[in-house]
Amino acid sequence: MWKALKFCIVAAVILVFAWWVASLPGVFSADIGSYRIDSSAPVALLLLLLLVAILVMLVRVLGGLRRAPGRVAGWRGARRQRAGEVALQRGLVAVAAGDGSGARAAAVKARAALGDTGFVQWLQAEAARLSGQAEPARLAYEKLTRSAEMKFLGHQGLLRESLKAGRLEEAAQQAAAAEAAYPGGSWTREQRLALAVREQNYSAALRLSQSPQARAALAVAASEQAQTPKLALDFAKQAVKADPGSPVALARLAVTLRAMGKERAARKTLQKGWQAAPHRLLAAAWLEPGATALEQAQDAARLAAANPGHVESELFLGQTALAAQLTGEAKRHAEAALKAGNEDGRAAAILAALENRPAPPVRPAWRCTSCQTQSESWYCACPSCGQIGSFMDNASGKAVIKL
Ligand SMILES: [Zn+2]
């Protein structure tokens, strides 16, 4: 509606202007050399307007011609930029797909179009890495570390290459440089943590760990390698604080308390742990190494009293009775353990020993919750999958105590 109205108004203005021009009175005369031009005023006015229009068009054409070389260069630059971006995108996809030759071809095209930018350098490095060219990859990553924006990726690549080659010291340096280039990154922290565990530097690993189970496992490992009994006790306390239900942490705390001469506190810790959830590690820490088998059997009853009837209490009593050659007691407790649901072979092993039969297979005590690897020994980090704090008991539950 508005458009139609606008058209009508414009048409009316043009008509009025044309009518006004046509009705102009007077004559226009001009002498140019030996020529004389005579015309009516309306025609002269129209010719003047036409001349002005031609002049304006001429000026525009000349300006366009003057700017043409710059425009052509700009158009070519934009085309090259687009080609470079497409090459980078294809290179990224090739890297994600693990296609080394595809990534290398894309890197060559991207470099030709965009020059030696940080992104292109990264693509070259990744292409070399995927193609198994370690030295060109290392050189490309090193070059990338000199880029203000991309140096983290350079250190990341060098760290991966060092780990792959087993150069742990160099890997630690690259991890520190990566942390400096991009502080607080979770990827770098995980790498530094894995590196510290690989170097068995558990106190450093503990500072980098966040999960409670991993912290408890690392604190136990740090306590085991501590230089002084006091430091060992401090780490053991950290382990129990991180995961109060961990039998490994509780047993470690009892051992370190005993090493500091705090026998009562050690026994109290084990009794509390046993009351909440009995575990074979707590039982092992309870027994005094210098005591006779009979003394140990009598002592076992004091711990078992904290959770009478529990399958682990019956097993503890049965095993210590067997060692002390209290055959009747051993049989009674082994049968009670079987009745209480023991199915990992420990109760059957007591009965087999009493009857001079070959011992049946006993299920390994520990299991990795990440890769399901079973083991007789507890590990801070799973030897199969490397997961920290993933080793859990293969049979019983957890103890929870408050310190
Ligand atoms: Zn595992």
Coordinates of N, CA and C in Angstrom, one line a residue, residues 3-192:
K3 N 4.0 1.3 -0.8 CA 4.8 1.4 -2.0 C 4.1 2.0 -3.1
A4 N 2.8 1.6 -3.3 CA 1.9 2.2 -4.3 C 1.8 3.7 -4.2
L5 N 1.6 4.1 -2.9 CA 1.4 5.5 -2.6 C 2.7 6.3 -3.0
K6 N 3.8 5.7 -2.6 CA 5.1 6.3 -2.9 C 5.3 6.5 -4.4
F7 N 5.0 5.4 -5.1 CA 5.1 5.4 -6.6 C 4.3 6.6 -7.2
C8 N 3.1 6.7 -6.7 CA 2.1 7.7 -7.2 C 2.7 9.1 -6.9
I9 N 3.3 9.3 -5.7 CA 3.8 10.6 -5.4 C 5.0 11.0 -6.3
V10 N 5.9 10.0 -6.5 CA 7.1 10.2 -7.3 C 6.7 10.5 -8.8
A11 N 5.7 9.7 -9.3 CA 5.2 10.0 -10.6 C 4.6 11.4 -10.8
A12 N 3.9 11.8 -9.8 CA 3.3 13.1 -9.8 C 4.3 14.2 -9.8
V13 N 5.4 14.0 -9.0 CA 6.5 15.0 -8.9 C 7.1 15.1 -10.3
I14 N 7.4 13.9 -10.9 CA 8.1 13.9 -12.2 C 7.2 14.6 -13.3
L15 N 6.0 14.3 -13.3 CA 5.0 14.9 -14.2 C 5.0 16.4 -14.1
V16 N 4.9 16.9 -12.8 CA 4.9 18.3 -12.6 C 6.1 19.0 -13.1
F17 N 7.3 18.3 -12.8 CA 8.6 18.9 -13.2 C 8.7 18.9 -14.7
A18 N 8.2 17.8 -15.4 CA 8.2 17.8 -16.9 C 7.3 18.9 -17.5
W19 N 6.2 19.1 -16.8 CA 5.2 20.1 -17.3 C 5.8 21.5 -17.1
W20 N 6.6 21.6 -15.9 CA 7.2 22.9 -15.6 C 8.3 23.2 -16.7
V21 N 9.1 22.2 -17.0 CA 10.2 22.4 -17.9 C 9.6 22.7 -19.3
A22 N 8.6 21.9 -19.7 CA 8.0 22.1 -21.1 C 7.4 23.5 -21.2
S23 N 6.9 24.1 -20.1 CA 6.2 25.4 -20.2 C 7.2 26.5 -19.9
L24 N 8.5 26.2 -19.9 CA 9.5 27.3 -19.6 C 9.5 28.3 -20.8
P25 N 9.4 29.6 -20.7 CA 9.5 30.5 -21.8 C 10.9 30.8 -22.2
G26 N 11.2 31.4 -23.3 CA 12.5 31.9 -23.6 C 13.2 31.0 -24.6
V27 N 14.4 31.6 -25.1 CA 15.2 30.9 -26.1 C 16.6 30.9 -25.6
F28 N 17.4 29.8 -26.0 CA 18.8 29.6 -25.6 C 19.6 29.7 -26.8
S29 N 20.6 30.6 -26.9 CA 21.5 30.7 -28.0 C 22.9 30.7 -27.6
A30 N 23.8 30.0 -28.4 CA 25.2 29.9 -28.1 C 26.0 30.0 -29.4
D31 N 27.1 30.8 -29.3 CA 28.0 30.9 -30.5 C 29.3 30.2 -30.1
I32 N 29.7 29.1 -30.9 CA 30.9 28.4 -30.7 C 31.7 28.4 -32.0
G33 N 32.7 29.3 -32.1 CA 33.5 29.5 -33.3 C 32.6 30.0 -34.4
S34 N 32.5 29.3 -35.5 CA 31.6 29.7 -36.6 C 30.3 29.1 -36.5
Y35 N 30.0 28.3 -35.4 CA 28.7 27.7 -35.3 C 27.8 28.5 -34.3
R36 N 26.5 28.4 -34.6 CA 25.6 29.1 -33.7 C 24.5 28.1 -33.4
I37 N 24.2 27.9 -32.1 CA 23.2 27.0 -31.7 C 22.0 27.8 -31.1
D38 N 20.8 27.5 -31.6 CA 19.6 28.1 -31.1 C 18.7 27.0 -30.7
S39 N 18.2 27.2 -29.5 CA 17.2 26.2 -29.0 C 16.3 26.8 -28.0
S40 N 15.2 26.1 -27.8 CA 14.2 26.6 -26.8 C 14.7 26.3 -25.4
A41 N 14.3 27.1 -24.4 CA 14.8 26.9 -23.0 C 14.6 25.5 -22.5
P42 N 13.4 24.8 -22.7 CA 13.2 23.4 -22.2 C 14.2 22.5 -22.8
V43 N 14.5 22.5 -24.1 CA 15.4 21.6 -24.7 C 16.8 21.9 -24.2
A44 N 17.2 23.1 -24.0 CA 18.5 23.5 -23.5 C 18.7 23.0 -22.1
L45 N 17.6 23.1 -21.3 CA 17.7 22.6 -19.9 C 17.9 21.1 -19.9
L46 N 17.2 20.4 -20.7 CA 17.3 18.9 -20.8 C 18.7 18.5 -21.2
L47 N 19.3 19.2 -22.2 CA 20.6 18.9 -22.7 C 21.6 19.1 -21.6
L48 N 21.4 20.2 -20.8 CA 22.3 20.5 -19.7 C 22.3 19.3 -18.7
L49 N 21.1 18.9 -18.3 CA 20.9 17.8 -17.4 C 21.6 16.5 -17.9
L50 N 21.5 16.2 -19.2 CA 22.1 15.1 -19.8 C 23.6 15.1 -19.7
L51 N 24.1 16.4 -20.0 CA 25.6 16.6 -19.9 C 26.1 16.3 -18.5
V52 N 25.4 16.8 -17.5 CA 25.8 16.6 -16.1 C 25.8 15.1 -15.8
A53 N 24.8 14.4 -16.2 CA 24.7 12.9 -16.0 C 25.8 12.2 -16.6
I54 N 26.2 12.6 -17.9 CA 27.3 11.9 -18.6 C 28.6 12.2 -17.8
L55 N 28.8 13.4 -17.3 CA 30.0 13.7 -16.6 C 30.1 12.9 -15.3
V56 N 29.0 12.8 -14.6 CA 29.0 12.0 -13.3 C 29.4 10.5 -13.6
M57 N 28.8 10.0 -14.7 CA 29.1 8.6 -15.0 C 30.6 8.4 -15.4
L58 N 31.1 9.4 -16.1 CA 32.5 9.4 -16.6 C 33.5 9.3 -15.3
V59 N 33.2 10.2 -14.4 CA 34.0 10.3 -13.2 C 34.0 8.9 -12.4
R60 N 32.8 8.3 -12.4 CA 32.7 7.0 -11.7 C 33.5 5.9 -12.4
V61 N 33.4 5.9 -13.7 CA 34.1 4.9 -14.5 C 35.6 5.0 -14.3
L62 N 36.1 6.3 -14.3 CA 37.5 6.5 -14.1 C 38.0 6.1 -12.7
G63 N 37.2 6.4 -11.7 CA 37.5 6.0 -10.3 C 37.5 4.5 -10.2
G64 N 36.6 3.8 -10.8 CA 36.5 2.3 -10.8 C 37.8 1.7 -11.4
L65 N 38.2 2.3 -12.6 CA 39.4 1.8 -13.3 C 40.7 2.0 -12.4
R66 N 40.7 3.1 -11.7 CA 41.9 3.4 -10.8 C 42.0 2.4 -9.7
R67 N 40.8 1.9 -9.1 CA 40.8 1.0 -8.0 C 40.8 -0.5 -8.5
A68 N 40.7 -0.7 -9.7 CA 40.6 -2.1 -10.2 C 41.8 -3.0 -9.8
P69 N 43.1 -2.6 -9.9 CA 44.2 -3.5 -9.5 C 44.1 -4.0 -8.1
G70 N 43.7 -3.0 -7.2 CA 43.6 -3.4 -5.7 C 42.4 -4.3 -5.5
R71 N 41.3 -4.1 -6.3 CA 40.2 -5.0 -6.1 C 40.5 -6.4 -6.6
V72 N 41.2 -6.5 -7.7 CA 41.6 -7.8 -8.2 C 42.5 -8.6 -7.2
A73 N 43.5 -7.8 -6.6 CA 44.4 -8.4 -5.6 C 43.6 -8.9 -4.4
G74 N 42.6 -8.0 -4.0 CA 41.8 -8.4 -2.8 C 41.0 -9.6 -3.1
W75 N 40.4 -9.7 -4.3 CA 39.6 -10.8 -4.6 C 40.4 -12.1 -4.7
R76 N 41.7 -12.0 -5.2 CA 42.6 -13.1 -5.2 C 43.0 -13.6 -3.8
G77 N 43.2 -12.5 -2.9 CA 43.6 -12.9 -1.5 C 42.5 -13.6 -0.8
A78 N 41.2 -13.1 -1.0 CA 40.1 -13.7 -0.4 C 39.9 -15.2 -0.9
R79 N 40.2 -15.4 -2.2 CA 40.0 -16.7 -2.8 C 41.1 -17.7 -2.1
R80 N 42.3 -17.1 -2.0 CA 43.4 -17.9 -1.4 C 43.1 -18.2 0.1
Q81 N 42.5 -17.2 0.8 CA 42.2 -17.4 2.2 C 41.1 -18.5 2.3
R82 N 40.1 -18.5 1.4 CA 39.1 -19.5 1.4 C 39.7 -20.9 1.2
A83 N 40.6 -21.0 0.2 CA 41.2 -22.2 -0.2 C 42.0 -22.8 1.0
G84 N 42.7 -21.8 1.7 CA 43.5 -22.2 2.9 C 42.7 -22.7 4.0
E85 N 41.5 -22.1 4.2 CA 40.6 -22.5 5.3 C 40.0 -23.9 5.0
V86 N 39.7 -24.1 3.7 CA 39.2 -25.4 3.3 C 40.2 -26.5 3.6
A87 N 41.5 -26.2 3.2 CA 42.6 -27.1 3.4 C 42.8 -27.4 4.9
L88 N 42.7 -26.4 5.7 CA 42.8 -26.6 7.2 C 41.7 -27.5 7.7
Q89 N 40.5 -27.2 7.3 CA 39.4 -28.0 7.7 C 39.6 -29.5 7.3
R90 N 40.0 -29.7 6.1 CA 40.2 -31.1 5.7 C 41.4 -31.7 6.5
G91 N 42.4 -30.9 6.8 CA 43.5 -31.4 7.6 C 43.0 -31.8 9.0
L92 N 42.2 -31.0 9.6 CA 41.7 -31.3 10.9 C 40.9 -32.6 10.9
V93 N 40.1 -32.8 9.9 CA 39.3 -34.0 9.8 C 40.3 -35.2 9.6
A94 N 41.3 -35.0 8.8 CA 42.3 -36.1 8.5 C 43.0 -36.5 9.9
V95 N 43.3 -35.5 10.6 CA 44.0 -35.7 11.9 C 43.1 -36.5 12.9
A96 N 41.8 -36.0 12.9 CA 40.8 -36.7 13.8 C 40.6 -38.2 13.3
A97 N 40.7 -38.4 12.0 CA 40.5 -39.8 11.5 C 41.8 -40.6 11.5
G98 N 42.9 -40.0 11.9 CA 44.2 -40.7 12.0 C 44.8 -41.0 10.6
D99 N 44.5 -40.1 9.6 CA 45.0 -40.3 8.3 C 46.2 -39.4 8.1
G100 N 47.4 -39.9 8.2 CA 48.6 -39.2 8.1 C 48.9 -38.6 6.7
S101 N 48.7 -39.4 5.7 CA 49.0 -38.8 4.3 C 47.9 -37.8 4.0
G102 N 46.7 -38.0 4.4 CA 45.6 -37.0 4.1 C 46.0 -35.6 4.8
A103 N 46.4 -35.7 6.0 CA 46.8 -34.6 6.8 C 47.9 -33.8 6.2
R104 N 48.9 -34.6 5.7 CA 50.1 -34.0 5.1 C 49.8 -33.3 3.8
A105 N 48.9 -33.9 3.0 CA 48.5 -33.2 1.7 C 47.7 -31.9 2.0
A106 N 46.9 -32.0 3.1 CA 46.1 -30.8 3.4 C 47.1 -29.7 4.0
A107 N 48.1 -30.1 4.7 CA 49.1 -29.2 5.3 C 49.8 -28.4 4.2
V108 N 50.2 -29.2 3.2 CA 50.9 -28.6 2.0 C 50.1 -27.5 1.4
K109 N 48.8 -27.8 1.1 CA 47.9 -26.9 0.5 C 47.6 -25.7 1.4
A110 N 47.4 -25.9 2.7 CA 47.2 -24.8 3.6 C 48.4 -23.9 3.7
R111 N 49.6 -24.5 3.7 CA 50.8 -23.6 3.8 C 51.0 -22.8 2.5
A112 N 50.6 -23.4 1.3 CA 50.7 -22.6 0.1 C 49.7 -21.4 0.1
A113 N 48.6 -21.6 0.7 CA 47.6 -20.6 0.7 C 47.7 -19.6 1.8
L114 N 48.1 -20.0 3.0 CA 48.1 -19.2 4.1 C 49.5 -18.8 4.7
G115 N 50.5 -19.5 4.2 CA 51.8 -19.2 4.7 C 52.1 -20.1 6.0
D116 N 53.2 -19.7 6.7 CA 53.6 -20.5 7.8 C 53.0 -20.1 9.1
T117 N 51.6 -20.2 9.2 CA 50.9 -19.7 10.4 C 51.0 -20.8 11.5
G118 N 50.7 -20.5 12.7 CA 50.7 -21.4 13.8 C 49.8 -22.6 13.6
F119 N 48.7 -22.4 13.0 CA 47.7 -23.5 12.7 C 48.3 -24.4 11.7
V120 N 48.9 -23.9 10.7 CA 49.5 -24.7 9.6 C 50.7 -25.5 10.2
Q121 N 51.5 -24.9 11.1 CA 52.6 -25.6 11.7 C 52.1 -26.8 12.5
W122 N 51.0 -26.5 13.3 CA 50.4 -27.6 14.1 C 50.0 -28.8 13.2
L123 N 49.3 -28.4 12.0 CA 48.8 -29.4 11.1 C 50.0 -30.2 10.5
Q124 N 51.1 -29.5 10.2 CA 52.3 -30.2 9.7 C 52.9 -31.2 10.8
A125 N 52.9 -30.7 12.0 CA 53.4 -31.6 13.1 C 52.6 -32.8 13.3
E126 N 51.2 -32.6 13.3 CA 50.3 -33.7 13.5 C 50.4 -34.7 12.3
A127 N 50.5 -34.2 11.1 CA 50.6 -35.0 9.9 C 51.9 -35.9 10.0
A128 N 53.0 -35.3 10.5 CA 54.3 -36.0 10.6 C 54.1 -37.1 11.7
R129 N 53.5 -36.7 12.8 CA 53.3 -37.7 13.9 C 52.5 -38.9 13.4
L130 N 51.4 -38.6 12.7 CA 50.5 -39.7 12.3 C 51.2 -40.5 11.2
S131 N 52.1 -40.0 10.5 CA 52.9 -40.7 9.5 C 54.0 -41.5 10.1
G132 N 54.2 -41.4 11.4 CA 55.3 -42.1 12.1 C 56.7 -41.4 11.9
Q133 N 56.7 -40.1 11.4 CA 58.0 -39.4 11.2 C 58.3 -38.7 12.5
A134 N 59.0 -39.3 13.4 CA 59.2 -38.7 14.7 C 60.1 -37.5 14.7
E135 N 61.1 -37.4 13.9 CA 62.0 -36.3 13.9 C 61.3 -35.0 13.3
P136 N 60.8 -35.2 12.1 CA 60.0 -34.0 11.5 C 58.9 -33.5 12.5
A137 N 58.3 -34.5 13.1 CA 57.2 -34.1 14.1 C 57.8 -33.3 15.2
R138 N 58.9 -33.8 15.8 CA 59.5 -33.1 16.9 C 60.0 -31.6 16.5
L139 N 60.5 -31.5 15.3 CA 61.0 -30.2 14.8 C 59.8 -29.3 14.7
A140 N 58.7 -29.8 14.1 CA 57.5 -29.0 13.9 C 56.9 -28.5 15.2
Y141 N 56.9 -29.5 16.2 CA 56.3 -29.1 17.5 C 57.2 -28.0 18.2
E142 N 58.5 -28.2 18.0 CA 59.5 -27.3 18.6 C 59.3 -25.9 18.0
K143 N 59.0 -25.8 16.7 CA 58.8 -24.5 16.0 C 57.5 -23.9 16.6
L144 N 56.5 -24.8 16.9 CA 55.2 -24.3 17.4 C 55.3 -23.7 18.8
T145 N 56.3 -24.2 19.6 CA 56.5 -23.7 20.9 C 56.9 -22.2 20.9
R146 N 57.4 -21.7 19.7 CA 57.8 -20.3 19.6 C 56.7 -19.4 19.3
S147 N 55.5 -20.0 19.0 CA 54.3 -19.2 18.7 C 53.6 -18.8 20.1
A148 N 53.3 -17.5 20.2 CA 52.8 -17.0 21.4 C 51.4 -17.6 21.7
E149 N 50.6 -17.8 20.7 CA 49.2 -18.4 20.9 C 49.2 -19.9 20.9
M150 N 50.1 -20.5 20.2 CA 49.9 -22.0 20.0 C 51.0 -22.8 20.7
K151 N 51.8 -22.1 21.6 CA 52.9 -22.9 22.2 C 52.5 -24.1 23.1
F152 N 51.3 -24.0 23.7 CA 50.8 -25.1 24.5 C 50.7 -26.4 23.6
L153 N 50.2 -26.2 22.4 CA 50.1 -27.4 21.5 C 51.4 -27.9 21.1
G154 N 52.4 -27.1 21.0 CA 53.8 -27.5 20.7 C 54.3 -28.4 21.9
H155 N 54.1 -27.9 23.1 CA 54.6 -28.6 24.3 C 53.8 -29.9 24.5
Q156 N 52.5 -29.8 24.1 CA 51.7 -31.0 24.2 C 52.2 -32.1 23.3
G157 N 52.5 -31.7 22.1 CA 53.0 -32.7 21.1 C 54.4 -33.3 21.6
L158 N 55.2 -32.4 22.1 CA 56.6 -32.9 22.5 C 56.4 -33.8 23.7
L159 N 55.5 -33.5 24.6 CA 55.2 -34.3 25.8 C 54.8 -35.7 25.4
R160 N 53.8 -35.8 24.4 CA 53.4 -37.1 23.9 C 54.5 -37.9 23.3
E161 N 55.3 -37.2 22.5 CA 56.4 -37.9 21.8 C 57.4 -38.4 22.8
S162 N 57.7 -37.6 23.9 CA 58.7 -38.0 24.9 C 58.1 -39.2 25.7
L163 N 56.8 -39.2 26.0 CA 56.2 -40.4 26.7 C 56.3 -41.6 25.9
K164 N 56.0 -41.4 24.6 CA 56.0 -42.6 23.7 C 57.4 -43.2 23.6
A165 N 58.4 -42.3 23.6 CA 59.8 -42.8 23.5 C 60.4 -43.2 24.9
G166 N 59.6 -43.0 26.0 CA 60.0 -43.4 27.3 C 61.0 -42.4 27.9
R167 N 61.1 -41.2 27.4 CA 62.1 -40.2 27.9 C 61.3 -39.4 29.0
L168 N 61.3 -40.0 30.2 CA 60.4 -39.4 31.3 C 60.9 -38.1 31.8
E169 N 62.2 -37.9 31.9 CA 62.7 -36.6 32.3 C 62.3 -35.5 31.4
E170 N 62.5 -35.7 30.1 CA 62.1 -34.7 29.1 C 60.6 -34.5 29.1
A171 N 59.8 -35.6 29.3 CA 58.3 -35.5 29.4 C 57.9 -34.6 30.6
A172 N 58.7 -34.7 31.7 CA 58.3 -33.9 32.9 C 58.6 -32.4 32.6
Q173 N 59.7 -32.1 31.8 CA 60.0 -30.8 31.5 C 58.9 -30.2 30.5
Q174 N 58.5 -31.0 29.6 CA 57.4 -30.5 28.6 C 56.1 -30.3 29.4
A175 N 55.8 -31.2 30.3 CA 54.6 -31.1 31.1 C 54.6 -29.8 31.9
A176 N 55.8 -29.4 32.5 CA 55.9 -28.2 33.2 C 55.7 -27.0 32.3
A177 N 56.3 -27.1 31.1 CA 56.2 -26.0 30.1 C 54.8 -25.8 29.6
A178 N 54.1 -27.0 29.4 CA 52.7 -26.9 29.0 C 51.8 -26.3 30.0
E179 N 52.1 -26.6 31.3 CA 51.4 -26.0 32.4 C 51.6 -24.5 32.4
A180 N 52.9 -24.0 32.2 CA 53.2 -22.6 32.1 C 52.5 -21.9 31.0
A181 N 52.4 -22.6 29.8 CA 51.8 -22.0 28.6 C 50.2 -21.9 28.8
Y182 N 49.7 -22.9 29.5 CA 48.2 -22.8 29.7 C 47.9 -23.3 31.1
P183 N 48.0 -22.4 32.1 CA 47.9 -22.9 33.5 C 46.5 -23.4 33.9
G184 N 46.5 -24.5 34.7 CA 45.3 -25.0 35.2 C 44.5 -26.0 34.3
G185 N 45.1 -26.3 33.1 CA 44.5 -27.2 32.2 C 44.3 -28.6 32.7
S186 N 43.2 -29.2 32.6 CA 43.0 -30.6 33.2 C 43.8 -31.6 32.4
W187 N 44.0 -31.4 31.1 CA 44.8 -32.4 30.3 C 46.2 -32.4 30.9
T188 N 46.8 -31.3 31.1 CA 48.2 -31.2 31.6 C 48.2 -31.9 33.0
R189 N 47.3 -31.6 33.8 CA 47.3 -32.1 35.2 C 47.2 -33.7 35.1
E190 N 46.4 -34.2 34.3 CA 46.3 -35.7 34.2 C 47.6 -36.3 33.7
Q191 N 48.3 -35.6 32.7 CA 49.6 -36.1 32.2 C 50.6 -36.0 33.3
R192 N 50.6 -34.9 34.1 CA 51.6 -34.8 35.1 C 51.4 -35.8 36.2

